[in-house]
PDB file of C-alpha atoms in Angstrom:
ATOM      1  CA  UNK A   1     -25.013  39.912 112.396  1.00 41.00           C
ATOM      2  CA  UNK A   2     -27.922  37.588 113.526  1.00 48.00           C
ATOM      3  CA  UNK A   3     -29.231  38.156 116.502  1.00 66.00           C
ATOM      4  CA  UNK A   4     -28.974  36.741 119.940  1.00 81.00           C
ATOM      5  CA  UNK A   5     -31.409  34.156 121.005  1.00 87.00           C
ATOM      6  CA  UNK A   6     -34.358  34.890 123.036  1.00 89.00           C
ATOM      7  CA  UNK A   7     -33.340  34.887 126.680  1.00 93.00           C
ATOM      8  CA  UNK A   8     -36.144  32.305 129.121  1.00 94.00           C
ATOM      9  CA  UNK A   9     -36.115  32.286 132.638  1.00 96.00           C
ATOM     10  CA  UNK A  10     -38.391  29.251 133.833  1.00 96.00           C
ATOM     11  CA  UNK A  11     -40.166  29.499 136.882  1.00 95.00           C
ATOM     12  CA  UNK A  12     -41.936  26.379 138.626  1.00 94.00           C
ATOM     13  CA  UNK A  13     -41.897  24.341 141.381  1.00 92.00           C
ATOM     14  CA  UNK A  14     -42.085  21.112 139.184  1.00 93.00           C
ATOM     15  CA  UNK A  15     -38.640  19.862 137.931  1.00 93.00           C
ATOM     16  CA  UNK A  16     -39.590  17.414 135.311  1.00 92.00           C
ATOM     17  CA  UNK A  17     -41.401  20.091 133.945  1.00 91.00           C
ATOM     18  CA  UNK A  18     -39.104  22.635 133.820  1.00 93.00           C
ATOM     19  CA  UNK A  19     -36.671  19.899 132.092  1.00 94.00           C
ATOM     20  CA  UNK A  20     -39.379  19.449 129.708  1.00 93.00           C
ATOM     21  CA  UNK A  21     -39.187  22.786 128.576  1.00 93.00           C
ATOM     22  CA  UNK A  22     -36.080  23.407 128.341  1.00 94.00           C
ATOM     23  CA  UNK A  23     -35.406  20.361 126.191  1.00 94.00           C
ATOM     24  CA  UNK A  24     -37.791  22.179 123.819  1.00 93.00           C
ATOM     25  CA  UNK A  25     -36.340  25.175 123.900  1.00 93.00           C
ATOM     26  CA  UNK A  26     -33.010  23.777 123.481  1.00 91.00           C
ATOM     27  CA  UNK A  27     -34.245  22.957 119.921  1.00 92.00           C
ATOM     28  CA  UNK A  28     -35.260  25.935 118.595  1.00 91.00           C
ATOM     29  CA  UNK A  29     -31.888  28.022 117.576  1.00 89.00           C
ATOM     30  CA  UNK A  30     -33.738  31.752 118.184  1.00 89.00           C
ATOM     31  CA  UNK A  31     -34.581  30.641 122.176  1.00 92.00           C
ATOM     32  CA  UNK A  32     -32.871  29.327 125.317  1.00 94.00           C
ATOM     33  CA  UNK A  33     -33.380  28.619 128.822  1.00 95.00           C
ATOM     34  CA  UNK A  34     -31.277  31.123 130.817  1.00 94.00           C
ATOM     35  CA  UNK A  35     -31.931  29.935 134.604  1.00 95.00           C
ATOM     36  CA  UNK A  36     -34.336  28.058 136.387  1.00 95.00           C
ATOM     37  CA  UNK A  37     -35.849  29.077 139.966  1.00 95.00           C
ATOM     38  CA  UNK A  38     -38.131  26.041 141.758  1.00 93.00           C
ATOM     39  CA  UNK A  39     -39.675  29.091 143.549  1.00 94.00           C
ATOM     40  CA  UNK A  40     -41.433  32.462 143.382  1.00 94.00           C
ATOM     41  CA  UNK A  41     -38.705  34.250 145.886  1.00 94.00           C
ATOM     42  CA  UNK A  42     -36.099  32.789 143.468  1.00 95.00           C
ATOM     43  CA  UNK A  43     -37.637  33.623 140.449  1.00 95.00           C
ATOM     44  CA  UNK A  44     -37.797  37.254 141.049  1.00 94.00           C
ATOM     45  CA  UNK A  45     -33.669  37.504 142.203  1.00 94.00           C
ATOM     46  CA  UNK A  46     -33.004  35.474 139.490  1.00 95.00           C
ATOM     47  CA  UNK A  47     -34.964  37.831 137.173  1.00 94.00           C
ATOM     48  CA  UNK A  48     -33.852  41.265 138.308  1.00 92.00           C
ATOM     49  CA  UNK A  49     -30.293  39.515 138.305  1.00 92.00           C
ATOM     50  CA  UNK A  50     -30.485  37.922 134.734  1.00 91.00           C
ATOM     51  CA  UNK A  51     -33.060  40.380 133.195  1.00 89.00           C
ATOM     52  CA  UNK A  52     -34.330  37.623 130.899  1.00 91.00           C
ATOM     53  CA  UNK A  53     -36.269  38.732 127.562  1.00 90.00           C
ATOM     54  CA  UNK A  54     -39.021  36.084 128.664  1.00 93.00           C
ATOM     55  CA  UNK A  55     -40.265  34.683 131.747  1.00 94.00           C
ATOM     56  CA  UNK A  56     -42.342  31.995 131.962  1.00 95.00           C
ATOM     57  CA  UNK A  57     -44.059  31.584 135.477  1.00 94.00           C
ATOM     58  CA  UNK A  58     -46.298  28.843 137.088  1.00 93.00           C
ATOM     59  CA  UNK A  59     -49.618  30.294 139.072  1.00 90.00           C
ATOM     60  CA  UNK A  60     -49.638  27.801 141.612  1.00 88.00           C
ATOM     61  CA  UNK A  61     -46.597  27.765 143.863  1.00 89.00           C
ATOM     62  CA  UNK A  62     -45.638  26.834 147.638  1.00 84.00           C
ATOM     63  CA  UNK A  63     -45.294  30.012 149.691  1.00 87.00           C
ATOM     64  CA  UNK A  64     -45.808  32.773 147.328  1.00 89.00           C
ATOM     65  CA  UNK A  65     -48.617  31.845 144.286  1.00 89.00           C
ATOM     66  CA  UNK A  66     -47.773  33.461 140.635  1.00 89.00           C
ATOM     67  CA  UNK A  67     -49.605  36.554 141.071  1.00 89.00           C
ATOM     68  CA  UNK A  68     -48.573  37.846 144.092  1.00 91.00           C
ATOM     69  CA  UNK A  69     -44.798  36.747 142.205  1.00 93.00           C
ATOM     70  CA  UNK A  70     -46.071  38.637 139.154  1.00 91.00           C
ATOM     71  CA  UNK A  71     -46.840  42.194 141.370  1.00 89.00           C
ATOM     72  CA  UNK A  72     -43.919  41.905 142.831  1.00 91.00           C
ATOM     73  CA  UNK A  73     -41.755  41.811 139.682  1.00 90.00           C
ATOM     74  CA  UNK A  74     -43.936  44.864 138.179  1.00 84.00           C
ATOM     75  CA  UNK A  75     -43.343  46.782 141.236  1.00 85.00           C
ATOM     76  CA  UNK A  76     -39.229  46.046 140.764  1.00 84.00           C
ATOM     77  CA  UNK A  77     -40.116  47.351 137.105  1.00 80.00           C
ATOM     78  CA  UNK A  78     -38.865  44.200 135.303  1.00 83.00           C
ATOM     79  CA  UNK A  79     -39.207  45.128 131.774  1.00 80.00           C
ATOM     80  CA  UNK A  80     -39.445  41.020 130.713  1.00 86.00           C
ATOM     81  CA  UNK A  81     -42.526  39.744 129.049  1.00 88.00           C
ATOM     82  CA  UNK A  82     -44.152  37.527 131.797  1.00 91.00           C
ATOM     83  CA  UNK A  83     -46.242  34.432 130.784  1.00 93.00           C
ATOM     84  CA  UNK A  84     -48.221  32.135 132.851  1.00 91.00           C
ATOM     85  CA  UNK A  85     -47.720  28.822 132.363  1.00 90.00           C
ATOM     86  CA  UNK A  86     -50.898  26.594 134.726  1.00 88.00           C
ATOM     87  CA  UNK A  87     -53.143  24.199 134.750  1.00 88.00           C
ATOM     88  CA  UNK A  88     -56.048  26.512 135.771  1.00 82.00           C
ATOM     89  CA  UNK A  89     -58.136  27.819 133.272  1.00 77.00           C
ATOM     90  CA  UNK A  90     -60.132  29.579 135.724  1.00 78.00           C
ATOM     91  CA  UNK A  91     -61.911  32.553 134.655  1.00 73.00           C
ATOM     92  CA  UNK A  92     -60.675  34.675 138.272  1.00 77.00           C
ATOM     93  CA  UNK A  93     -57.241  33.389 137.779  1.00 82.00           C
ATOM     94  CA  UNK A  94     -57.084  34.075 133.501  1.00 81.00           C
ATOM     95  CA  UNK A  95     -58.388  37.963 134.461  1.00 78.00           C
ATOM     96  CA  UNK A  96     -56.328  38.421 137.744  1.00 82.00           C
ATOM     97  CA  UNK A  97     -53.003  37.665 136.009  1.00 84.00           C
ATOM     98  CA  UNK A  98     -53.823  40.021 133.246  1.00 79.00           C
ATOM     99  CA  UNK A  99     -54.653  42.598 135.325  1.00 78.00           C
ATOM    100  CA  UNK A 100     -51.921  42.332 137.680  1.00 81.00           C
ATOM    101  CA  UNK A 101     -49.765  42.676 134.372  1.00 81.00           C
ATOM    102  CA  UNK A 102     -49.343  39.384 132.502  1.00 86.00           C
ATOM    103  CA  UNK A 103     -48.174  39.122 128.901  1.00 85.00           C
ATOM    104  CA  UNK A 104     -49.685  35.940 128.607  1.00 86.00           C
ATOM    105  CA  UNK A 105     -51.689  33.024 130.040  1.00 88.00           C
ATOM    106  CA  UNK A 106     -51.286  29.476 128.598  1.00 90.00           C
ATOM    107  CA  UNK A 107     -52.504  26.273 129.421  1.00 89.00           C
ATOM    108  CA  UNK A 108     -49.958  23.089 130.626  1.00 88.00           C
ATOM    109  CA  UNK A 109     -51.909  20.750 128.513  1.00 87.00           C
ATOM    110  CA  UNK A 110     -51.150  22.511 125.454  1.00 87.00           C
ATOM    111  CA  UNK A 111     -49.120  20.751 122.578  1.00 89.00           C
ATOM    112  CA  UNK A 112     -45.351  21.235 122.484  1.00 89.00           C
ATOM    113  CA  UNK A 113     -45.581  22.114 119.125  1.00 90.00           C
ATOM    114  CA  UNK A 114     -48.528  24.847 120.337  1.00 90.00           C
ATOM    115  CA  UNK A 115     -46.053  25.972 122.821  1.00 90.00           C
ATOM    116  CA  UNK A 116     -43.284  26.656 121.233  1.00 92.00           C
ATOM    117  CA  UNK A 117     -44.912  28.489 118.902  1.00 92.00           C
ATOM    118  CA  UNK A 118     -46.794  30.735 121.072  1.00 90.00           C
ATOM    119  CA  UNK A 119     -43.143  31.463 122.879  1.00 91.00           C
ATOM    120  CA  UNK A 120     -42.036  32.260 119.700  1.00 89.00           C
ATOM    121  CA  UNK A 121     -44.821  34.738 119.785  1.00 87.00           C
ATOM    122  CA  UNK A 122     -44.420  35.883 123.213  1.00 87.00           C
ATOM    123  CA  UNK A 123     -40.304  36.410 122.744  1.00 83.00           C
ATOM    124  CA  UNK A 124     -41.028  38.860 119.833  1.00 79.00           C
ATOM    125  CA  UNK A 125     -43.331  40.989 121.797  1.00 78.00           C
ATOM    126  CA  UNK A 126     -47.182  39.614 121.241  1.00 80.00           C
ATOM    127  CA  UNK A 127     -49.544  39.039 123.324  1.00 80.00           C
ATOM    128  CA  UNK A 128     -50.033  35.036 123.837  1.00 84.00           C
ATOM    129  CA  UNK A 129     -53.235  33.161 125.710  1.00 83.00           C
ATOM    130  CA  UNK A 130     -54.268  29.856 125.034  1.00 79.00           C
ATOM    131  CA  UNK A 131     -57.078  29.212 122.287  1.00 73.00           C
ATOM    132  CA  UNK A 132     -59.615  27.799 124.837  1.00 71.00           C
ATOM    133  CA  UNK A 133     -59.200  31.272 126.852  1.00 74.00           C
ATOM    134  CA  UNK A 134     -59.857  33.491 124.332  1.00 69.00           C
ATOM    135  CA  UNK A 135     -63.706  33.692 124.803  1.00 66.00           C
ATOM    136  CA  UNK A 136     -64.097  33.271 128.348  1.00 66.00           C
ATOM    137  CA  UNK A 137     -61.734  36.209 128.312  1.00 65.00           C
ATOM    138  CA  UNK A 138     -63.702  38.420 126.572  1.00 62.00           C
ATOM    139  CA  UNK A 139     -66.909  37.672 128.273  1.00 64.00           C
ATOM    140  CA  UNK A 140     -65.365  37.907 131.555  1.00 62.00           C
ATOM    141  CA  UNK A 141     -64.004  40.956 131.232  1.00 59.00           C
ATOM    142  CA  UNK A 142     -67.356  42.222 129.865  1.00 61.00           C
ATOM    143  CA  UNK A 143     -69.258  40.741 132.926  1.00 60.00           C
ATOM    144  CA  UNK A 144     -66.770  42.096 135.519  1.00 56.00           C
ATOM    145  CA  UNK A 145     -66.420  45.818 134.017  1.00 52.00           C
ATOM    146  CA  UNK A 146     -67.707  47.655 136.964  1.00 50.00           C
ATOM    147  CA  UNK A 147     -70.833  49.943 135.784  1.00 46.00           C
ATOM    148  CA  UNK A 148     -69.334  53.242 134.075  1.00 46.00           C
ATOM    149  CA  UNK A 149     -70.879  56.861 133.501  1.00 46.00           C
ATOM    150  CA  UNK A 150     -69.545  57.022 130.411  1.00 55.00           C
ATOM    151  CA  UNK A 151     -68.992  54.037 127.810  1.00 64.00           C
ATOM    152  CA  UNK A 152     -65.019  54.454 126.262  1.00 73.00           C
ATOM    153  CA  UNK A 153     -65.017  56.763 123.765  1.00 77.00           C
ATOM    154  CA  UNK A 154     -62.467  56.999 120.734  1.00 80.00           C
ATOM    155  CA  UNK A 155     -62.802  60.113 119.971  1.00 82.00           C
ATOM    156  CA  UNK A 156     -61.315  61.269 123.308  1.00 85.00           C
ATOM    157  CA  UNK A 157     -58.044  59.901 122.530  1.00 87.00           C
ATOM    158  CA  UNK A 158     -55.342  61.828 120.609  1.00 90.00           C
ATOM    159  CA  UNK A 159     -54.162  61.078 117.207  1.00 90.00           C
ATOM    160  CA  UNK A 160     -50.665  59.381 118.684  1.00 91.00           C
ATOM    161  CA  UNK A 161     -52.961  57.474 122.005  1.00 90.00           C
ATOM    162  CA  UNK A 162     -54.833  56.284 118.883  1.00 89.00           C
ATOM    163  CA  UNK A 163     -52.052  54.508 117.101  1.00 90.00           C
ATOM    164  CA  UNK A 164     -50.779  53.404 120.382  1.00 90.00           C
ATOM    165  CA  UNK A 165     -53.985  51.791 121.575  1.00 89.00           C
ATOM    166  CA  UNK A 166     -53.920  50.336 117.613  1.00 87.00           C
ATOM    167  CA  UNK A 167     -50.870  48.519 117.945  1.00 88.00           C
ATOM    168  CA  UNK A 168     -51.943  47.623 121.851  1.00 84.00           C
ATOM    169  CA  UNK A 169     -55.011  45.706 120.179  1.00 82.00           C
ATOM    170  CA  UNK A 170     -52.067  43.661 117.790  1.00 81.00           C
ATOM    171  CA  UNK A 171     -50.537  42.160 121.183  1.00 77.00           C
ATOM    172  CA  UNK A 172     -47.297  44.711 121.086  1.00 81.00           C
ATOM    173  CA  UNK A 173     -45.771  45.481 123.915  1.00 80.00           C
ATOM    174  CA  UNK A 174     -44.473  48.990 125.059  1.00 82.00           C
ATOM    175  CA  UNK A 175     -41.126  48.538 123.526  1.00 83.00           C
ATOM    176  CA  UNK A 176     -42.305  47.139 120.485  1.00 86.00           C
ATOM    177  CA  UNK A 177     -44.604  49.889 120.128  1.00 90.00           C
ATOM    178  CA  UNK A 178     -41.854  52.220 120.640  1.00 90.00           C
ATOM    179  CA  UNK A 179     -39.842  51.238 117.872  1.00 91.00           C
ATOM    180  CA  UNK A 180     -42.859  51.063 115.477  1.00 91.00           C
ATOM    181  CA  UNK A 181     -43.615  54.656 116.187  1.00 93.00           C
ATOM    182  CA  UNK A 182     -39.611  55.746 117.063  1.00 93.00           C
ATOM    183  CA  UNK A 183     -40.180  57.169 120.045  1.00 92.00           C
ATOM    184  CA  UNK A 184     -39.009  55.783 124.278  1.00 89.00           C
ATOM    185  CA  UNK A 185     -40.557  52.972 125.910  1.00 83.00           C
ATOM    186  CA  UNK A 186     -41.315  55.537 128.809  1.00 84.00           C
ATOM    187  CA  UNK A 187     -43.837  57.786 126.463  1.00 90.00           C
ATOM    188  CA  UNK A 188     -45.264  55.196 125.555  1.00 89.00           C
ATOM    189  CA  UNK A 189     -46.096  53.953 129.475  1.00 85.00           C
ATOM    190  CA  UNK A 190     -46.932  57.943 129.472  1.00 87.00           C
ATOM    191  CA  UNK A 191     -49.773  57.635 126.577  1.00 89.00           C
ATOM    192  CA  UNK A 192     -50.863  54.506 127.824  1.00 86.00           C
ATOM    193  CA  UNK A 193     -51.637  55.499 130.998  1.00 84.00           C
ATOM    194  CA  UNK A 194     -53.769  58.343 129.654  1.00 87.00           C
ATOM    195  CA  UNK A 195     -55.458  56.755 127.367  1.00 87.00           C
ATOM    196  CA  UNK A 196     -56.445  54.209 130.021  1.00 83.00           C
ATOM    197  CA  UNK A 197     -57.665  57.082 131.877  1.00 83.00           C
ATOM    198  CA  UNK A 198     -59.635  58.741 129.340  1.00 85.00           C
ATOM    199  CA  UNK A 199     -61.356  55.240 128.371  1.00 83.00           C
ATOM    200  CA  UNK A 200     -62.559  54.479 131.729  1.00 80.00           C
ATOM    201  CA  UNK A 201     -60.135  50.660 131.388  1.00 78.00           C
ATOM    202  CA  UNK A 202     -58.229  49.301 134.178  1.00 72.00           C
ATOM    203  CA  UNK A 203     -55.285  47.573 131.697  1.00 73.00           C
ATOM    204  CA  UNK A 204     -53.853  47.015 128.447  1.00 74.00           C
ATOM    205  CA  UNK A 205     -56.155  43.704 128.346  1.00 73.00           C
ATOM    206  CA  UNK A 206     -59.291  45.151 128.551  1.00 75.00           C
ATOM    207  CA  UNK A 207     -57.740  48.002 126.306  1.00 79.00           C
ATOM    208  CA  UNK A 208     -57.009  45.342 123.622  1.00 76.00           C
ATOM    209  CA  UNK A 209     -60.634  43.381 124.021  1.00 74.00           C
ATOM    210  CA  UNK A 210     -62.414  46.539 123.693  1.00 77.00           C
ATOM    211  CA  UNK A 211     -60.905  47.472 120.411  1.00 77.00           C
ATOM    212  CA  UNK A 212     -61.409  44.336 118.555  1.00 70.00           C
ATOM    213  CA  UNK A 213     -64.614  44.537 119.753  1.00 70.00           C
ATOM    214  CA  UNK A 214     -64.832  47.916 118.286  1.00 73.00           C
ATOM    215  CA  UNK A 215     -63.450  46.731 115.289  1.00 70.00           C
ATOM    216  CA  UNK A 216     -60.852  49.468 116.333  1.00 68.00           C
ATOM    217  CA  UNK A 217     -57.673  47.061 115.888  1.00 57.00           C
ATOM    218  CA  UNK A 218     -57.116  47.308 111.723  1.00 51.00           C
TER     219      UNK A 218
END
């Protein structure tokens, strides 16, 4: 049997954009546009409600902004891949959405063909930030790491927070890693948070920078 589409909850206070997008999505037969919310307050009913595979969430809202939208759905423990969808490409706002637990960051002025494919991306579990972000990313995170005693150190990590931290670098997310290695979704948020311990790294992002810097990720 083929399965079901990719579920997309749209979050934004514009509503010609969130037509937009859903007349994109509407095209592609493996995605569709499961509710709409103009709001942040919204959004997150809607979400815990609907419990899309994919939310896509603007930064910049009346009331309550993206972020503070963003902790609150992590803090409900809403298993859906969150992506930020702005204008700002803002080094503070790329690296405070990541580290409040974004699965993404992309750009508004990206092509629709760009964006659809990076959804595509998103929907199957990858980590997806705009091209032009990529960089700044790294460097920021390397200019913001607060001074550590000890510099991360692979060889700390057990053989499974190895493969974990592996497939982190690829862009999976915990339940994709869980499948890969057959075991739950909550030991993998176990090893994670260990190995984040052990490394001396605040999140999965700075997890996944530091290993392709490593050369750690292949």
């Amino acid at each position: 049997m083929p399965e079901s589409p990719a579920s997309i909850l749209l979050i934004d206070d514009h509503p010609l954009l969130r037509q937009g997008i859903k007349q994109l999505v509407d095209m592609e037969d493996d995605m569709e546009v499961i509710g709409e919310a103009s709001n942040a307050a919204d959004g997150i009913r809607m979400a815990t409600e609907l419990e899309p595979d994919l939310i896509l969430m603007d930064l910049n809202m009346p009331e309550m902004d993206g972020i503070e939208a963003l902790k609150k759905l992590r803090e409900q423990n809403v298993s859906s891949r969150i992506v930020m969808f702005t204008v700002s490409d803002q080094e503070d706002d790329v690296v405070a959405a990541l580290r409040a637990g974004a699965d993404g960051y992309l750009l508004k002025d990206m092509e629709p063909e760009e964006m659809i494919a990076q959804l595509h991306q998103a929907a199957v579990g990858k980590m997806v930030i705009s091209d032009r972000l990529t960089t700044l990313l790294a460097q920021a995170l390397r200019s913001n790491k607060p001074q550590q005693t000890a510099r991360p150190d692979f060889d700390t990590l057990t053989p499974r927070e190895k493969d974990i931290l592996r497939l982190i670098a690829e862009g999976l997310s915990n339940k994709m890693i869980g499948r890969k290695l057959d075991i739950s979704d909550g030991t993998v948020k176990v090893h994670v948070k260990h190995l984040l311990k052990k490394l001396n790294l605040r999140s999965r992002v700075e997890v996944a920078v530091w290993a392709v810097e490593e050369g750690l990720h292949r």
